[in-house]
Tab-separated table of C-alpha atoms and ligand atoms in Angstrom:
chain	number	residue	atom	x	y	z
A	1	UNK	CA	0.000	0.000	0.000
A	2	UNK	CA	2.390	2.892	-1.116
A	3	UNK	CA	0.784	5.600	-3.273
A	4	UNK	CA	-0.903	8.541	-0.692
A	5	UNK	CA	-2.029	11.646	-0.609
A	6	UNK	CA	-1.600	14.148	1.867
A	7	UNK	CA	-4.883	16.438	0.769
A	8	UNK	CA	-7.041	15.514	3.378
A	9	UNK	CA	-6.613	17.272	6.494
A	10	UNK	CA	-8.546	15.244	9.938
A	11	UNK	CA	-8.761	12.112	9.685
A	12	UNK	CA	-12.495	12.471	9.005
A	13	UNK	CA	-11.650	14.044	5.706
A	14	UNK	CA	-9.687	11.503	4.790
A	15	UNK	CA	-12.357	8.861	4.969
A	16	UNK	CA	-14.340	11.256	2.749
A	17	UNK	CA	-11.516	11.313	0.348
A	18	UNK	CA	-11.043	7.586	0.609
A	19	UNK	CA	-14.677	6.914	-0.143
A	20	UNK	CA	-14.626	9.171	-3.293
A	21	UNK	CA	-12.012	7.254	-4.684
A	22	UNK	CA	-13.841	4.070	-4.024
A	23	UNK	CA	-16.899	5.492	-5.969
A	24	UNK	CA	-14.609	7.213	-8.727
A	25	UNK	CA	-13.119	3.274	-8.618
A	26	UNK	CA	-16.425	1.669	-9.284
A	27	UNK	CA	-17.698	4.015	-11.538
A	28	UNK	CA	-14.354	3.639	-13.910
A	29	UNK	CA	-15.513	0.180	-14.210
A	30	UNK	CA	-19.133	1.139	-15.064
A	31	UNK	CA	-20.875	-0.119	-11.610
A	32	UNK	CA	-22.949	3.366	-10.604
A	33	UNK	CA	-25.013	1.114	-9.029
A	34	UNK	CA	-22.578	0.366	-6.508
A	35	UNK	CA	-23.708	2.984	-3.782
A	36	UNK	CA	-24.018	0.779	-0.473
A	37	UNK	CA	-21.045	0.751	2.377
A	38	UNK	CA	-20.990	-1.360	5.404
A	39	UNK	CA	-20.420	0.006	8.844
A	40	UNK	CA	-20.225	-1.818	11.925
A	41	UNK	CA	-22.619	-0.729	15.050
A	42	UNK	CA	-18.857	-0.323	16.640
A	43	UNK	CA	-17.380	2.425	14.068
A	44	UNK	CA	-16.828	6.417	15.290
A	45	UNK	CA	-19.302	8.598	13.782
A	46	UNK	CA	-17.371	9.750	11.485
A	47	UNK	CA	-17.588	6.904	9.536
A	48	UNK	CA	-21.909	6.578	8.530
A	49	UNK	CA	-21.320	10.649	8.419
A	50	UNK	CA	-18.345	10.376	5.492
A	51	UNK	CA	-20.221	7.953	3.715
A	52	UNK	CA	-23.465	9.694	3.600
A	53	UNK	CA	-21.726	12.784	2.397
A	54	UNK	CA	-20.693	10.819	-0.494
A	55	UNK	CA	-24.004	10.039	-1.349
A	56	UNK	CA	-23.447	6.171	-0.424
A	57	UNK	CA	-26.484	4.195	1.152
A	58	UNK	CA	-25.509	2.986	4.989
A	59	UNK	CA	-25.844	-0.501	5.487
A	60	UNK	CA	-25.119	-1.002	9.403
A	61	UNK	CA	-23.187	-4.808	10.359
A	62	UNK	CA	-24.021	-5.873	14.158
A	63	UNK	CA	-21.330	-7.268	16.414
A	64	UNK	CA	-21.624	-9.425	18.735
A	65	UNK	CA	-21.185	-9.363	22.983
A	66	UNK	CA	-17.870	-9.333	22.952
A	67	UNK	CA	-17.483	-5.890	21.163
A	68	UNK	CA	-16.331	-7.950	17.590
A	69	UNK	CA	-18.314	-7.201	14.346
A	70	UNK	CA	-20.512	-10.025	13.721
A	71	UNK	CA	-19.191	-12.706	10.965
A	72	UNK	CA	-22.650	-13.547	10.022
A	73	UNK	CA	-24.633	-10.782	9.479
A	74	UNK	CA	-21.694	-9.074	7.884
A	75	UNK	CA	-21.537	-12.839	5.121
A	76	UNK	CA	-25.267	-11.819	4.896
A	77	UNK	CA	-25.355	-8.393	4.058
A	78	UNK	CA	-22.163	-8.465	2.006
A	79	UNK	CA	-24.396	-11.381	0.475
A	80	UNK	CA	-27.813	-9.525	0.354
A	81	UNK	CA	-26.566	-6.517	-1.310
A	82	UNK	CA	-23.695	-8.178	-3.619
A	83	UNK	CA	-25.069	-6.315	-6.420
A	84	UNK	CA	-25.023	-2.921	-5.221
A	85	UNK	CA	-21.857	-3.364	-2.870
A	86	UNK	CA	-19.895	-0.436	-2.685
A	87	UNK	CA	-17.618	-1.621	-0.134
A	88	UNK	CA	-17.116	-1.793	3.604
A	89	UNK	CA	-15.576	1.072	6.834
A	90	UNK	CA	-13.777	-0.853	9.308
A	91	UNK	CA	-11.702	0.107	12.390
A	92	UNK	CA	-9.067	-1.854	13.142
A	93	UNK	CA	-7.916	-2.618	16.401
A	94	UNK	CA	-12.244	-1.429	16.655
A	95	UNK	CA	-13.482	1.217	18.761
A	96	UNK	CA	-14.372	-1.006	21.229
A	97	UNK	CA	-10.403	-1.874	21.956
A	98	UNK	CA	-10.259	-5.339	20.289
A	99	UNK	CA	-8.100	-7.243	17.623
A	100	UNK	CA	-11.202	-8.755	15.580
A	101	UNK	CA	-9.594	-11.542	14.856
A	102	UNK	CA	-11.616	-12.220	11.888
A	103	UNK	CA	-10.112	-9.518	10.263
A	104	UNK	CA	-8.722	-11.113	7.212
A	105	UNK	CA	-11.704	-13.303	6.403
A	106	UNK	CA	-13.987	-9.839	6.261
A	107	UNK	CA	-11.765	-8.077	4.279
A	108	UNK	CA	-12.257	-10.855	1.570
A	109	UNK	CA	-16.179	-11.417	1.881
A	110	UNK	CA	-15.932	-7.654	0.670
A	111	UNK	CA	-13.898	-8.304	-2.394
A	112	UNK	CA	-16.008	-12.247	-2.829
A	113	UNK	CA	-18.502	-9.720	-3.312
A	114	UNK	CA	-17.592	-6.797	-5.424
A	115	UNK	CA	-16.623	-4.007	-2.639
A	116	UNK	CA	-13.412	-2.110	-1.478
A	117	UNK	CA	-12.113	-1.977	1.893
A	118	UNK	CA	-12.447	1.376	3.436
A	119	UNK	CA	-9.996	0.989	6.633
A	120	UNK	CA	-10.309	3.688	9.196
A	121	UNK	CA	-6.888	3.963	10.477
A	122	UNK	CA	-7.091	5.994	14.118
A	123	UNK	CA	-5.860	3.098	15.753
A	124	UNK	CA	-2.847	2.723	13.455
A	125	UNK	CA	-0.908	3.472	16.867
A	126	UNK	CA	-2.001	-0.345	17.414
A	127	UNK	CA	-0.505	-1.562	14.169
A	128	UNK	CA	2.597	0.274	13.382
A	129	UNK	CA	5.698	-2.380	13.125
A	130	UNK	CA	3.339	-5.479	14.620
A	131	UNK	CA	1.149	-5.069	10.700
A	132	UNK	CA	-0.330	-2.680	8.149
A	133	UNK	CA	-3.428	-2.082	6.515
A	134	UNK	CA	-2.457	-3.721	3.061
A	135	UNK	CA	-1.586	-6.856	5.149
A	136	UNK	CA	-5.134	-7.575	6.754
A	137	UNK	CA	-6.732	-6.481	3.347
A	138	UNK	CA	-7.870	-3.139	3.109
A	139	UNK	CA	-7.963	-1.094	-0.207
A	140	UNK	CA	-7.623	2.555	1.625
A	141	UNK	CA	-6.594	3.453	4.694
A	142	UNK	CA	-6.462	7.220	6.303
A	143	UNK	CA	-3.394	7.920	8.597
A	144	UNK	CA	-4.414	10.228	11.558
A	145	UNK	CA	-1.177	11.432	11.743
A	146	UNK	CA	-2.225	14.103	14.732
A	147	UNK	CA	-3.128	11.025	16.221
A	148	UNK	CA	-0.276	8.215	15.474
A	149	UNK	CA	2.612	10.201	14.677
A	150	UNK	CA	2.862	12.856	16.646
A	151	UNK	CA	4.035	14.222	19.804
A	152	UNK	CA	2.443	14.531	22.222
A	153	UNK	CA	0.054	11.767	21.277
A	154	UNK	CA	-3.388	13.453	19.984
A	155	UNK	CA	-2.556	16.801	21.046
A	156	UNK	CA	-5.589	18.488	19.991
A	157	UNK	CA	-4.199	21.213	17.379
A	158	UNK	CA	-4.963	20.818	13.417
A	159	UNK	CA	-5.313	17.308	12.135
A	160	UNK	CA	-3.438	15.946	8.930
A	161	UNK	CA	-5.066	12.695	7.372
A	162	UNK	CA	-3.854	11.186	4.350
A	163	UNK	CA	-5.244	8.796	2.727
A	164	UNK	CA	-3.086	5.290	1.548
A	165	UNK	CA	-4.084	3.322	-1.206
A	166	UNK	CA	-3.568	0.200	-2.983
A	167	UNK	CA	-2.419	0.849	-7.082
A	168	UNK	CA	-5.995	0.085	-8.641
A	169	UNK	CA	-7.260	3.070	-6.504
A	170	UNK	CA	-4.302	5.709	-6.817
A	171	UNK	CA	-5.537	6.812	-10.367
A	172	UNK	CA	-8.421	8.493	-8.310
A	173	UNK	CA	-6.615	9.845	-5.755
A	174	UNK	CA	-7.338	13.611	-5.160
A	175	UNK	CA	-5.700	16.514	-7.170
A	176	UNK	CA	-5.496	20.269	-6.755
A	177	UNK	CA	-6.947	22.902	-9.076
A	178	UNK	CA	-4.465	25.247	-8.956
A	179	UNK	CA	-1.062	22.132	-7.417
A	180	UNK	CA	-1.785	18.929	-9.428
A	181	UNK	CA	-1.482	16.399	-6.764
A	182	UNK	CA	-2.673	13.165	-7.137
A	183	UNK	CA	-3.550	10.586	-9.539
A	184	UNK	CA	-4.076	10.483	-13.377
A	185	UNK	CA	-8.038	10.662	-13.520
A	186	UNK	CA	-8.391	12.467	-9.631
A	187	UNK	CA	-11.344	13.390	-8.208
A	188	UNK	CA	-11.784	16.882	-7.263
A	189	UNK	CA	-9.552	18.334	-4.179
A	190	UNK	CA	-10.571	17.459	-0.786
A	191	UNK	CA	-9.415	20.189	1.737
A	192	UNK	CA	-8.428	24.030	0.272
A	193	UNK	CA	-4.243	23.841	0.231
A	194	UNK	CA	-3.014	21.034	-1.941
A	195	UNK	CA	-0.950	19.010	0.830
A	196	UNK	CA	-3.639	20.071	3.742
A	197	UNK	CA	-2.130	21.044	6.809
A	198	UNK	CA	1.480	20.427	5.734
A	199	UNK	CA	3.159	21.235	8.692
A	200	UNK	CA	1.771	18.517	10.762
A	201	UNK	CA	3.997	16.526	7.914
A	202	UNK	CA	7.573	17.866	9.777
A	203	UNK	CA	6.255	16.413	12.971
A	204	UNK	CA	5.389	12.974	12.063
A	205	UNK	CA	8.320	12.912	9.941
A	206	UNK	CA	10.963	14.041	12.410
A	207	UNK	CA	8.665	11.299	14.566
A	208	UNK	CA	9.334	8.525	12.453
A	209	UNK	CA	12.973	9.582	11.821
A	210	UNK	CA	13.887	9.988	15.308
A	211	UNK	CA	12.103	6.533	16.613
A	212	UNK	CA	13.179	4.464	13.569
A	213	UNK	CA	12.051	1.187	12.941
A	214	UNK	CA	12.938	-0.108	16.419
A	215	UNK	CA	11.451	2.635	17.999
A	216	UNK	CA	8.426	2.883	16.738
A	217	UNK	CA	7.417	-0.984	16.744
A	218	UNK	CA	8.230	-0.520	20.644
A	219	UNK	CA	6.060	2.859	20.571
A	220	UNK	CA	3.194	0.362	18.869
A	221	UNK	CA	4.259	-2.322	21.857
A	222	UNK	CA	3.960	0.298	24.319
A	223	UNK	CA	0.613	1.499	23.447
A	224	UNK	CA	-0.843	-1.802	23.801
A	225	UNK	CA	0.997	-3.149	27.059
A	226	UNK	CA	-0.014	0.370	28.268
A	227	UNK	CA	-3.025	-0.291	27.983
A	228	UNK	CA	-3.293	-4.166	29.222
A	229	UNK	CA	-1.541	-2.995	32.441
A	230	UNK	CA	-4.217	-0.131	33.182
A	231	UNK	CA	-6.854	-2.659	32.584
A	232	UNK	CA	-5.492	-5.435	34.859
A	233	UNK	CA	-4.979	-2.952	37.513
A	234	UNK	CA	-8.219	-1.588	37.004
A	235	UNK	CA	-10.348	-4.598	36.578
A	236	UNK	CA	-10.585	-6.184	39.994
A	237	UNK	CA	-12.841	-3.131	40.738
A	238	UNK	CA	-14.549	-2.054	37.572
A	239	UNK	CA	-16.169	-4.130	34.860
A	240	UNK	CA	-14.428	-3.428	31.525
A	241	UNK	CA	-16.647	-4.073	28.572
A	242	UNK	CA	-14.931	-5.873	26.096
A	243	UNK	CA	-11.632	-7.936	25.598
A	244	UNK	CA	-10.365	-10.694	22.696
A	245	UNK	CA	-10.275	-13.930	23.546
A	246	UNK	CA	-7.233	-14.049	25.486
A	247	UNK	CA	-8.860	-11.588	27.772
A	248	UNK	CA	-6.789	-8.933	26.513
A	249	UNK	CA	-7.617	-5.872	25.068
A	250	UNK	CA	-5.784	-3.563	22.577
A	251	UNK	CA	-4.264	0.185	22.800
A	252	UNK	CA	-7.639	1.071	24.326
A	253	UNK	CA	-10.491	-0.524	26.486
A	254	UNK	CA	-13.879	0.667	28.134
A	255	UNK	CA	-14.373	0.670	31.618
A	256	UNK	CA	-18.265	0.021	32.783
A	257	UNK	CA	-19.973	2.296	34.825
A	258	UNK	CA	-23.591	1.318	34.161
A	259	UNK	CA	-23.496	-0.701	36.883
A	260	UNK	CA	-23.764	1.322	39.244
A	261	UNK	CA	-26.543	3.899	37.859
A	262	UNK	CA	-28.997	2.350	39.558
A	263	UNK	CA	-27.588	3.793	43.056
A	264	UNK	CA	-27.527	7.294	41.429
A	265	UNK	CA	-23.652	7.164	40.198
A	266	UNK	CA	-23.316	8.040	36.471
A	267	UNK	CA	-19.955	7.828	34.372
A	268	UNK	CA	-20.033	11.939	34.234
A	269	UNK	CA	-19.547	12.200	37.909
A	270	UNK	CA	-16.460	10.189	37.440
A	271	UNK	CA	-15.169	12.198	34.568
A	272	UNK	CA	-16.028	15.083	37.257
A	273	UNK	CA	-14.648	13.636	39.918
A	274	UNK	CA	-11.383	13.214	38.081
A	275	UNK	CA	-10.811	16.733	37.940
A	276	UNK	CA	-9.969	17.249	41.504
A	277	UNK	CA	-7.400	14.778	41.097
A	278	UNK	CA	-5.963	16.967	38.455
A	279	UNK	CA	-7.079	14.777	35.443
A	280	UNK	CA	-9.069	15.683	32.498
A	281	UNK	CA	-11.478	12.437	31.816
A	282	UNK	CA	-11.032	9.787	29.084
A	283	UNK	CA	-13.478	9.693	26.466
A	284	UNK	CA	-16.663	9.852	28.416
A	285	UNK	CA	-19.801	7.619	26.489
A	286	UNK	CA	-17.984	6.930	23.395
A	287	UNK	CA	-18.560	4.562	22.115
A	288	UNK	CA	-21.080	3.145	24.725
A	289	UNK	CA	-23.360	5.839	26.633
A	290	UNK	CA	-22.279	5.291	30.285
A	291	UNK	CA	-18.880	4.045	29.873
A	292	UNK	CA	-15.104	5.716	29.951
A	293	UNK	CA	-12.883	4.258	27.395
A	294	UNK	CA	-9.710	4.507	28.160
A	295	UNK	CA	-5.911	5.302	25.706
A	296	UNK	CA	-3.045	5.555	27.479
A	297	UNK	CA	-1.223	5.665	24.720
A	298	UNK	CA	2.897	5.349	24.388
A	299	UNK	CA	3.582	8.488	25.759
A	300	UNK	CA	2.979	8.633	29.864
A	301	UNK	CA	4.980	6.454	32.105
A	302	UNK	CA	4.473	3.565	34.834
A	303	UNK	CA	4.022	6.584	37.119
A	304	UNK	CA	1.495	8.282	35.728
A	305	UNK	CA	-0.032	5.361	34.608
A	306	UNK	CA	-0.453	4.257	37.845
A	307	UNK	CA	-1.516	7.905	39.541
A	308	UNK	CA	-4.244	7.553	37.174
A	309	UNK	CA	-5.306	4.029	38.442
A	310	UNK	CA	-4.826	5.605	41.969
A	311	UNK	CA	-7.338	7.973	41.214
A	312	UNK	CA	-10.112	5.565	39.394
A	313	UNK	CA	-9.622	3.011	41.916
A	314	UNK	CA	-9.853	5.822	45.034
A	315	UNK	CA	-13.361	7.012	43.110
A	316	UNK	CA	-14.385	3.348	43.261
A	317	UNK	CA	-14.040	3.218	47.133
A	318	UNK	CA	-16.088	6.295	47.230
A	319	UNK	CA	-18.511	5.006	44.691
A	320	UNK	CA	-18.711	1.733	47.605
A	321	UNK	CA	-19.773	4.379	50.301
A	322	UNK	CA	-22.601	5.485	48.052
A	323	UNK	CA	-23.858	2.029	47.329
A	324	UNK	CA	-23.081	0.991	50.942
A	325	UNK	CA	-25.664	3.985	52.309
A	326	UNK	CA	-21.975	5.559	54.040
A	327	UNK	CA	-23.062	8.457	51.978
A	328	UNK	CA	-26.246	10.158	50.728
A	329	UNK	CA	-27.303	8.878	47.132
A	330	UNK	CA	-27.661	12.564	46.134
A	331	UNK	CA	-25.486	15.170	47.855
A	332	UNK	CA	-21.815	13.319	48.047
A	333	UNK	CA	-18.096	13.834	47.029
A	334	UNK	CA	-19.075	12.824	43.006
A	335	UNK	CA	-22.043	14.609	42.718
A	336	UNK	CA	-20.244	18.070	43.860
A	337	UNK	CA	-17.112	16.760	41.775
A	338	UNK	CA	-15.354	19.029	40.651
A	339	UNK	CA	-14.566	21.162	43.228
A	340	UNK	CA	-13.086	24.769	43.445
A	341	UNK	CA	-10.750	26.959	45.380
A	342	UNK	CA	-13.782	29.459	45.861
A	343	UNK	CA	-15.717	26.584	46.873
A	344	UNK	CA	-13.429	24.699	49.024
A	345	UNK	CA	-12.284	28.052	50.954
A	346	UNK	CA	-15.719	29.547	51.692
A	347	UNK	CA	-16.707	30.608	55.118
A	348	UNK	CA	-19.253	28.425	54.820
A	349	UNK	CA	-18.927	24.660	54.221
A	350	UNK	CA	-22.247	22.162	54.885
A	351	UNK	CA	-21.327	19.607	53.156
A	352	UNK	CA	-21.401	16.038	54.619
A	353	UNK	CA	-17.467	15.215	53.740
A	354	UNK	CA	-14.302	17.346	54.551
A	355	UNK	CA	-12.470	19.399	52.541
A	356	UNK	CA	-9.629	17.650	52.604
A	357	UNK	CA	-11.251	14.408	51.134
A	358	UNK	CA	-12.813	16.688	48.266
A	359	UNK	CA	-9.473	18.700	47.661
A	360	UNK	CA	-6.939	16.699	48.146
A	361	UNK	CA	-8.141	13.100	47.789
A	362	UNK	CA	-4.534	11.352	47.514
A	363	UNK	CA	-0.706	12.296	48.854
A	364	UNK	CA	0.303	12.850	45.688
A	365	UNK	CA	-2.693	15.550	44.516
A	366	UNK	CA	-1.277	17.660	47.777
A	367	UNK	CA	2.451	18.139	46.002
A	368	UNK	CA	0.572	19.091	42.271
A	369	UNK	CA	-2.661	20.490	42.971
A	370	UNK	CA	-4.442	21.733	39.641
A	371	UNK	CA	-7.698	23.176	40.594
A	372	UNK	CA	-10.629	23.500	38.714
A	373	UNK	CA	-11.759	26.879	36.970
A	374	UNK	CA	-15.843	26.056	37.385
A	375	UNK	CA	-18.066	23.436	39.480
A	376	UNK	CA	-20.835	21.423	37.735
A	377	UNK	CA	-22.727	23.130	35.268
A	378	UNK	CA	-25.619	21.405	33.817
A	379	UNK	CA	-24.491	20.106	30.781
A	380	UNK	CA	-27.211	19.819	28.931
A	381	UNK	CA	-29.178	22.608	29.720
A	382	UNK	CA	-27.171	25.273	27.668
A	383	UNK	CA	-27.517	22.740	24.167
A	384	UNK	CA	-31.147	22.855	24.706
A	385	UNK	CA	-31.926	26.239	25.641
A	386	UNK	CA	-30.162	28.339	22.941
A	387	UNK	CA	-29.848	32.037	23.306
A	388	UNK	CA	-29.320	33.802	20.108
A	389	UNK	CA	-27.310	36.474	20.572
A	390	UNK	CA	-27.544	38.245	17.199
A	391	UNK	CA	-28.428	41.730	17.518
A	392	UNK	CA	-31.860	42.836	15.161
A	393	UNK	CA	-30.759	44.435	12.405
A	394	UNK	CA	-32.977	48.091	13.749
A	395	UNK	CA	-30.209	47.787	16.071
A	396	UNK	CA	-27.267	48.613	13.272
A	397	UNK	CA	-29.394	51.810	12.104
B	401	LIG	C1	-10.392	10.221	15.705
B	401	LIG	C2	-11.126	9.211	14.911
B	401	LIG	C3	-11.688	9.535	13.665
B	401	LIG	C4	-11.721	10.931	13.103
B	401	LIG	O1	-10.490	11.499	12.959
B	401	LIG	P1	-10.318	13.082	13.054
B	401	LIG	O2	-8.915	13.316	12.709
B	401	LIG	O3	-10.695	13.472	14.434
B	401	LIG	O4	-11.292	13.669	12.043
B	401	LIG	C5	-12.273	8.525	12.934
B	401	LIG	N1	-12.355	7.274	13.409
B	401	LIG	C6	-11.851	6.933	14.603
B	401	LIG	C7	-11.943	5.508	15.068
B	401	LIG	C8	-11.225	7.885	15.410
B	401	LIG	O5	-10.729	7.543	16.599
């Protein structure tokens, strides 16, 4: 898988560039009729929403209890629609922080059946040095280079997402009208500058220079052991939702915290919580509503790794006190999470714990204390009550 194209600029635009060139594919070969793309239940959003820009029909694939996509009902669908088969959008390690092990044998009920192999590549991190995209099957393949290549992992600025392809797709790969880029019959540019946000380019480049071969088959390594260490610390307390069949997980895994909704404890006042431990939550109730999924990633070490456990597995003893009746369902430590210095040096305190315990939960929080800017605002409340704030025009005369 060698020709790319560095148009595309998140990761989400690259699976919109990606799909364009499997249409622009099909259509070379006169098949307009193939306009339907398979999506696991398990994919990011981004996936249904890139293929229904395209104009593609979304046919979704179930998976099964274990968080894998479902070899059956994807056989039958790839089956049903074999006619009109566009191709498939798969994540791989998934969402839901596994290896599907049936990787290989999807990839080629796709092609059995007339489609191209879409592969969403944010969890590349998981497959760098260990395997590639080309080798489980897929046709295209974005890089989320913000997300893979980069330092400090994710990082939050401007994304860069090129799309990889095998040869029968590059002649559709995107050009420029004003920089030819691309391949010899492109479709139409992707993102407004020709190589998108080029500079991203210098730091995954200097990344992959400076790490080498080695280093960035142990950064893949790392990711992954990272993340199995978190989760057998973590799961003697918490549930976590889905694993392979070693009981392992990948580079990422979701901790369960539906459990315990029914005494009053939802995963937000976790995420809240965390903040007065000086953490900013995981990925709160994505992919599963109620659930934190978890990346450490390469970069942090044992020690933070394990502050971090600290922390979740500290919440879990005050999540016991709440189940236990220690505490009140409704006004305890998580439900005030996150607490202030305006809040935590008032005059006035009523509340029913100390403000030590709410402040300065752990040793370690004492020696680094970040504090929180705001308390609990109602989340919710300001998406569904929206204030316009444009002036009426009388108001420019
Ligand atoms: C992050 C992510 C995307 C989207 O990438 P962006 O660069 O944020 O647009 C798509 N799929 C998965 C699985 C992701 O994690």
């Amino acid at each position: 898988m060698t020709p790319a194209v560095c148009n595309p600029t998140p990761g989400a635009q690259g699976e919109y560039a990606g799909l364009l060139v499997i249409k622009a594919y099909h259509e070379s070969r006169g098949d307009h009729h193939r306009n339907v793309i398979l999506i696991p239940i398990s994919a990011h959003g981004t996936n249904p929403a890139s293929a229904a820009m395209c104009g593609f029909k979304i046919v979704i694939v179930a998976c099964d209890d274990k968080g894998n996509i479902d070899v059956a009902d994807m056989r039958s669908k790839a089956e049903q629609y074999k006619d009109s088969l566009a191709g498939l959008m798969v994540t791989y390690p998934s969402t839901h922080g596994v290896f599907e092990e049936t990787i290989n044998e999807i990839c080629q009920l796709i092609h059995d059946n007339g489609g191209q192999v879409y592969m969403d590549g944010a969890n590349m991190n998981a497959q760098v040095g260990l395997t590639s995209p080309g080798n489980i099957g897929a046709d295209v393949c974005h890089l989320n280079l913000h997300k893979t290549f980069a330092i400090p992992h994710g990082g939050g600025g401007p994304g860069m997402g090129p799309i990889c392809v095998k040869s029968q797709l590059a002649p559709f790969l995107p050009s420029h009208p004003v920089h030819a880029t691309g391949g010899a019959t492109p479709i139409h540019a992707v993102s407004a500058a020709p190589y998108g946000s080029a500079s991203i380019l210098l730091i995954s480049y200097a990344y992959i220079k400076m790490l080498g071969n080695v280093g960035l088959k142990k950064s893949t390594e790392y990711a992954i052991l990272n993340a199995n260490y978190m989760k057998a610390r973590l799961e003697k307390e918490y549930k976590i939702l889905y694993t392979g069949t070693n009981g392992t997980c990948a580079h990422e895994f979701i901790v369960d915290l539906r459990p315990f909704k029914a005494f009053g404890i939802e995963a937000e006042d976790v995420a809240k919580r965390l903040m007065d431990f000086g953490f900013h939550a995981p990925t709160l109730s994505f992919p599963v509503a109620g659930t934190l999924m978890i990346e450490p990633t390469e970069s942090e070490d044992k020690a933070e790794l394990d502050r971090f456990c600290d922390a979740l597995l500290f919440i879990r003893k005050e999540i016991e006190e709440v189940i236990q009746g220690q505490s009140d369902a409704k006004d305890n430590i998580l439900k005030h999470a996150p607490h202030t210095q305006w809040v935590i040096t008032a005059d006035e305190w009523t509340r029913p714990y100390s403000r030590q315990a709410a402040a300065f939960p752990l040793d370690w929080v004492k020696a680094n204390k970040f504090w929180p800017t705001v308390s609990r605002v109602n989340n919710t409340a300001g998406d569904r009550h929206l204030v316009c704030t444009c002036e009426p025009m009388e108001s420019y005369m």
